[in-house]
Amino acid sequence: MQLSLGARTRPRLAFVGLGWIGRARMEALAGTGVAEIVALGDPDRAAVERALELAPEAAAVGSLEEALAHRPDGVVIATPSASHATGSLAALEAGCAVFCQKPLGRTAQEVRAVVEAAARADRLLGVDLSYRLTAAMAAIRPLVASGDLGRVFAIDLTFHNAYGPDKAWFYDRALSGGGCVMDLGVHLVDLALWSLDWPEVRHVEAQMLAAGRPARAHEVEDYAVATLQTAEGCVIRLACSWKLQAGREAVIEAHFHGTQGGASLANVGGSFYDFAAHRHHGTGTRPLAEPPDPWGGRALAAWAERLAAGERFDPEARHLVTLHEVLDRIHAAGTRGDGGG
């Protein structure tokens, strides 16, 4: 590896998985000039050819193993979820830093194995929990952390997608690890727990539906509601779904309710990408952030910049295990029939 701790140089990166999200993230990073793209891997040769238009100097490869042969400093993984943990482990064991699409694993056990491997290898680990990097959350989180809102006693989270995934593996629990909670809810549960500085979650209740009826343990949910209660007494409510007839493409919201005020993130006009943030006090409100805000590639760029600065394992990555432990509890509570947890 050419990258050394404390040095600042352009890290050499391999991208593995070049569907729309992988290619979009690669395009965003290529525009920053922060890193050198040395390998592009995907079993779909057409996907590789499209990506080569953005990084013509990169080597075209068909697999992660072939990408690792080019000795990159870091690997960006955007393959289907079932291979996220195994791919991350292989890259870390080869001495590479890793940036992975969410979810990092299908279960907390898989995520824990990756985080422990990153710690052993002393390599920087990142996950594309990109909603943290929106201008809206950049304005809201300091209000929560500083106490400007008083004691935050409730957070309401909503993510409804009118379409749902178009790949068959999303609907296979063994491959995806879960349905709309794993695909959509992960972002908002992360925002809530991250904003509260990772409190202990004492109690979890959930209900999950599949095609309008209670989801069985082997099924993926397409509608879910969950209530989390922290040790400090904050109540977090989540509702998320695929293919909901909501009259618009998406409903994405996070409302933070405090004893001295409130703050909210909400998508604008049904958009998946445009967000506004507002600060509330009584019946009054004022804007904190508005679109346009090109946030999609921000998490990857920030990881690449840290890698360029020579950063290695960050203990904050251990909170990824905490996040997935909560997601596991939501799935267990929502599919076992008694609703409690």
C-alpha positions as semicolon CSV with decimal commas, in nm:
position;residue;x (nm);y (nm);z (nm)
1;M;0,000;0,000;0,000
2;Q;0,130;0,345;-0,084
3;L;-0,074;0,524;0,184
4;S;0,096;0,580;0,519
5;L;-0,039;0,717;0,844
6;G;0,014;1,090;0,865
7;A;0,078;1,133;0,494
8;R;-0,148;1,330;0,266
9;T;-0,168;1,185;-0,081
10;R;-0,439;1,085;-0,325
11;P;-0,557;0,740;-0,216
12;R;-0,590;0,475;-0,485
13;L;-0,946;0,341;-0,482
14;A;-1,126;0,044;-0,635
15;F;-1,501;0,054;-0,692
16;V;-1,682;-0,280;-0,676
17;G;-2,049;-0,278;-0,774
18;L;-2,138;-0,032;-1,049
19;G;-2,515;-0,016;-1,051
20;W;-2,679;0,324;-1,034
21;I;-2,576;0,400;-0,676
22;G;-2,218;0,280;-0,724
23;R;-2,177;0,473;-1,046
24;A;-2,340;0,785;-0,898
25;R;-2,106;0,782;-0,600
26;M;-1,806;0,722;-0,826
27;E;-1,904;1,013;-1,049
28;A;-1,940;1,242;-0,747
29;L;-1,600;1,141;-0,612
30;A;-1,428;1,167;-0,950
31;G;-1,540;1,528;-0,966
32;T;-1,361;1,614;-0,641
33;G;-1,015;1,498;-0,748
34;V;-0,955;1,372;-0,393
35;A;-0,871;1,017;-0,499
36;E;-0,735;0,817;-0,792
37;I;-0,970;0,549;-0,925
38;V;-0,757;0,249;-1,019
39;A;-1,005;-0,037;-1,065
40;L;-1,370;-0,077;-1,157
41;G;-1,537;-0,408;-1,085
42;D;-1,876;-0,555;-1,169
43;P;-1,993;-0,885;-1,321
44;D;-2,194;-0,678;-1,570
45;R;-1,946;-0,574;-1,838
46;A;-2,185;-0,305;-1,964
47;A;-2,185;-0,145;-1,618
48;V;-1,805;-0,143;-1,620
49;E;-1,796;0,014;-1,966
50;R;-2,030;0,294;-1,853
51;A;-1,813;0,357;-1,547
52;L;-1,497;0,365;-1,761
53;E;-1,637;0,669;-1,937
54;L;-1,594;0,852;-1,605
55;A;-1,256;0,699;-1,514
56;P;-1,090;0,586;-1,838
57;E;-0,752;0,519;-1,675
58;A;-0,895;0,261;-1,435
59;A;-0,854;-0,114;-1,487
60;A;-1,171;-0,306;-1,575
61;V;-1,219;-0,610;-1,352
62;G;-1,498;-0,858;-1,290
63;S;-1,471;-0,918;-0,915
64;L;-1,346;-0,789;-0,582
65;E;-1,058;-1,037;-0,592
66;E;-0,941;-0,895;-0,924
67;A;-0,978;-0,541;-0,790
68;L;-0,763;-0,625;-0,485
69;A;-0,489;-0,746;-0,717
70;H;-0,438;-0,380;-0,813
71;R;-0,340;-0,306;-0,451
72;P;-0,577;-0,017;-0,383
73;D;-0,560;0,182;-0,061
74;G;-0,936;0,161;-0,025
75;V;-1,234;-0,023;-0,170
76;V;-1,579;0,127;-0,228
77;I;-1,843;-0,149;-0,214
78;A;-2,185;-0,108;-0,376
79;T;-2,274;-0,471;-0,446
80;P;-2,602;-0,637;-0,333
81;S;-2,645;-0,644;0,046
82;A;-2,570;-1,015;0,088
83;S;-2,207;-0,954;-0,009
84;H;-2,145;-0,633;0,185
85;A;-2,002;-0,798;0,495
86;T;-1,802;-1,066;0,312
87;G;-1,665;-0,813;0,066
88;S;-1,571;-0,572;0,343
89;L;-1,396;-0,848;0,535
90;A;-1,196;-0,954;0,228
91;A;-1,089;-0,596;0,159
92;L;-0,990;-0,531;0,520
93;E;-0,794;-0,855;0,539
94;A;-0,608;-0,741;0,227
95;G;-0,509;-0,423;0,412
96;C;-0,757;-0,188;0,243
97;A;-0,979;0,075;0,397
98;V;-1,349;0,023;0,319
99;F;-1,644;0,244;0,230
100;C;-1,961;0,036;0,196
101;Q;-2,314;0,106;0,093
102;K;-2,571;0,048;0,367
103;P;-2,640;-0,190;0,520
104;L;-2,290;-0,294;0,621
105;G;-2,436;-0,634;0,706
106;R;-2,767;-0,817;0,715
107;T;-2,747;-0,861;1,092
108;A;-2,568;-0,706;1,386
109;Q;-2,350;-1,017;1,398
110;E;-2,225;-0,954;1,045
111;V;-2,168;-0,586;1,118
112;R;-1,979;-0,667;1,437
113;A;-1,746;-0,899;1,247
114;V;-1,663;-0,623;0,996
115;V;-1,606;-0,358;1,263
116;E;-1,380;-0,593;1,460
117;A;-1,185;-0,672;1,140
118;A;-1,141;-0,299;1,071
119;A;-1,013;-0,249;1,425
120;R;-0,766;-0,539;1,393
121;A;-0,642;-0,413;1,057
122;D;-0,643;-0,052;1,181
123;R;-0,817;0,062;0,863
124;L;-1,072;0,339;0,812
125;L;-1,427;0,203;0,780
126;G;-1,714;0,408;0,640
127;V;-2,077;0,337;0,551
128;D;-2,292;0,546;0,320
129;L;-2,533;0,677;0,583
130;S;-2,548;0,985;0,367
131;Y;-2,849;1,162;0,520
132;R;-2,617;1,270;0,803
133;L;-2,437;1,487;0,547
134;T;-2,738;1,682;0,423
135;A;-2,740;2,053;0,495
136;A;-3,069;1,996;0,678
137;M;-2,914;1,759;0,933
138;A;-2,603;1,973;0,957
139;A;-2,834;2,247;1,085
140;I;-3,046;2,027;1,313
141;R;-2,795;1,809;1,494
142;P;-2,613;2,100;1,667
143;L;-2,948;2,221;1,804
144;V;-3,003;1,879;1,962
145;A;-2,647;1,847;2,092
146;S;-2,629;2,199;2,238
147;G;-2,957;2,177;2,425
148;D;-3,106;2,458;2,219
149;L;-3,424;2,250;2,186
150;G;-3,423;2,166;2,556
151;R;-3,457;1,797;2,638
152;V;-3,553;1,608;2,324
153;F;-3,831;1,380;2,441
154;A;-3,967;1,252;2,108
155;I;-3,853;1,200;1,750
156;D;-4,094;1,110;1,469
157;L;-3,939;0,942;1,163
158;T;-4,107;0,871;0,829
159;F;-3,977;0,724;0,503
160;H;-4,235;0,610;0,248
161;N;-4,116;0,517;-0,102
162;A;-4,394;0,500;-0,362
163;Y;-4,193;0,265;-0,582
164;G;-3,994;0,006;-0,391
165;P;-3,679;-0,173;-0,515
166;D;-3,656;-0,310;-0,869
167;K;-3,407;-0,593;-0,793
168;A;-3,539;-0,937;-0,692
169;W;-3,282;-0,986;-0,416
170;F;-3,437;-0,707;-0,210
171;Y;-3,743;-0,929;-0,161
172;D;-3,543;-1,229;-0,037
173;R;-3,489;-1,203;0,340
174;A;-3,181;-1,426;0,325
175;L;-3,015;-1,193;0,073
176;S;-3,133;-0,853;0,196
177;G;-3,160;-0,901;0,572
178;G;-3,497;-0,728;0,573
179;G;-3,736;-0,512;0,378
180;C;-3,821;-0,144;0,406
181;V;-3,672;-0,114;0,756
182;M;-3,332;-0,230;0,632
183;D;-3,357;-0,032;0,308
184;L;-3,511;0,294;0,429
185;G;-3,559;0,291;0,805
186;V;-3,186;0,238;0,862
187;H;-3,116;0,595;0,752
188;L;-3,367;0,755;0,988
189;V;-3,299;0,533;1,291
190;D;-2,934;0,624;1,240
191;L;-3,019;0,996;1,231
192;A;-3,214;0,971;1,555
193;L;-2,958;0,771;1,753
194;W;-2,662;0,966;1,609
195;S;-2,826;1,300;1,695
196;L;-2,889;1,182;2,052
197;D;-2,526;1,063;2,082
198;W;-2,613;0,693;2,085
199;P;-2,835;0,647;2,391
200;E;-2,924;0,305;2,527
201;V;-3,247;0,178;2,370
202;R;-3,442;0,015;2,653
203;H;-3,758;-0,098;2,476
204;V;-3,866;-0,179;2,121
205;E;-4,214;-0,244;1,982
206;A;-4,289;-0,304;1,615
207;Q;-4,546;-0,422;1,365
208;M;-4,455;-0,532;1,014
209;L;-4,675;-0,603;0,716
210;A;-4,615;-0,776;0,384
211;A;-4,873;-0,711;0,111
212;G;-5,117;-0,577;0,370
213;R;-5,099;-0,864;0,622
214;P;-4,866;-0,946;0,914
215;A;-4,520;-1,039;0,785
216;R;-4,392;-1,387;0,859
217;A;-4,039;-1,437;0,990
218;H;-3,900;-1,540;0,650
219;E;-4,066;-1,253;0,459
220;V;-3,948;-0,899;0,394
221;E;-4,175;-0,626;0,523
222;D;-4,311;-0,359;0,289
223;Y;-4,474;-0,155;0,568
224;A;-4,343;-0,116;0,922
225;V;-4,403;0,091;1,232
226;A;-4,180;0,080;1,538
227;T;-4,149;0,259;1,870
228;L;-3,816;0,282;2,051
229;Q;-3,771;0,412;2,404
230;T;-3,431;0,526;2,526
231;A;-3,299;0,500;2,880
232;E;-3,342;0,878;2,910
233;G;-3,710;0,850;2,817
234;C;-3,702;0,976;2,458
235;V;-3,965;0,807;2,241
236;I;-3,864;0,746;1,879
237;R;-4,139;0,650;1,635
238;L;-4,060;0,510;1,291
239;A;-4,291;0,448;0,996
240;C;-4,153;0,330;0,663
241;S;-4,277;0,149;0,354
242;W;-4,230;0,047;-0,005
243;K;-4,494;0,102;-0,273
244;L;-4,722;0,310;-0,052
245;Q;-4,989;0,500;-0,242
246;A;-4,897;0,831;-0,083
247;G;-4,980;1,059;-0,375
248;R;-4,615;1,149;-0,429
249;E;-4,287;0,975;-0,492
250;A;-4,161;0,987;-0,136
251;V;-4,237;1,111;0,214
252;I;-3,915;1,157;0,413
253;E;-3,933;1,337;0,746
254;A;-3,758;1,358;1,083
255;H;-3,918;1,572;1,353
256;F;-3,730;1,643;1,677
257;H;-3,952;1,754;1,967
258;G;-3,786;1,923;2,265
259;T;-3,906;2,093;2,582
260;Q;-3,779;2,430;2,450
261;G;-3,854;2,393;2,080
262;G;-3,853;2,165;1,781
263;A;-3,675;2,108;1,452
264;S;-3,769;1,917;1,141
265;L;-3,622;1,775;0,824
266;A;-3,866;1,713;0,538
267;N;-3,836;1,636;0,170
268;V;-3,971;1,899;-0,067
269;G;-4,237;1,820;-0,327
270;G;-4,208;1,445;-0,288
271;S;-3,840;1,451;-0,390
272;F;-3,592;1,184;-0,283
273;Y;-3,312;1,443;-0,289
274;D;-3,441;1,789;-0,189
275;F;-3,467;1,858;0,184
276;A;-3,558;2,158;0,395
277;A;-3,498;2,207;0,767
278;H;-3,693;2,432;1,004
279;R;-3,666;2,541;1,368
280;H;-3,997;2,558;1,553
281;H;-4,099;2,746;1,864
282;G;-4,465;2,735;1,958
283;T;-4,658;2,825;1,644
284;G;-4,361;3,001;1,488
285;T;-4,109;2,852;1,249
286;R;-3,799;2,968;1,067
287;P;-3,595;2,804;0,792
288;L;-3,258;2,649;0,867
289;A;-3,170;2,495;0,531
290;E;-3,326;2,474;0,187
291;P;-3,247;2,305;-0,146
292;P;-3,056;2,285;-0,368
293;D;-2,804;2,081;-0,174
294;P;-2,593;1,826;-0,366
295;W;-2,538;1,590;-0,072
296;G;-2,537;1,249;-0,241
297;G;-2,163;1,197;-0,267
298;R;-2,067;1,387;0,045
299;A;-2,018;1,086;0,277
300;L;-1,786;0,911;0,032
301;A;-1,589;1,230;-0,032
302;A;-1,547;1,287;0,342
303;W;-1,422;0,929;0,387
304;A;-1,178;0,970;0,097
305;E;-1,046;1,297;0,242
306;R;-0,988;1,128;0,577
307;L;-0,811;0,843;0,400
308;A;-0,595;1,093;0,212
309;A;-0,499;1,246;0,548
310;G;-0,377;0,905;0,667
311;E;-0,659;0,831;0,912
312;R;-0,702;0,475;1,027
313;F;-0,965;0,296;1,237
314;D;-1,210;0,530;1,406
315;P;-1,377;0,387;1,721
316;E;-1,694;0,573;1,621
317;A;-1,746;0,286;1,375
318;R;-1,850;0,071;1,670
319;H;-2,180;0,257;1,672
320;L;-2,263;0,076;1,349
321;V;-2,306;-0,235;1,564
322;T;-2,538;-0,044;1,797
323;L;-2,749;0,068;1,501
324;H;-2,784;-0,284;1,366
325;E;-2,862;-0,429;1,707
326;V;-3,161;-0,195;1,716
327;L;-3,265;-0,294;1,363
328;D;-3,242;-0,661;1,462
329;R;-3,469;-0,591;1,759
330;I;-3,721;-0,411;1,537
331;H;-3,735;-0,709;1,300
332;A;-3,765;-0,956;1,587
333;A;-4,043;-0,758;1,755
334;G;-4,232;-0,703;1,432
335;T;-4,242;-1,062;1,309
336;R;-4,271;-1,283;1,615
337;G;-4,634;-1,206;1,682
338;D;-4,638;-1,043;2,027
339;G;-4,510;-0,700;1,920
340;G;-4,288;-0,651;2,224
341;G;-3,910;-0,640;2,267
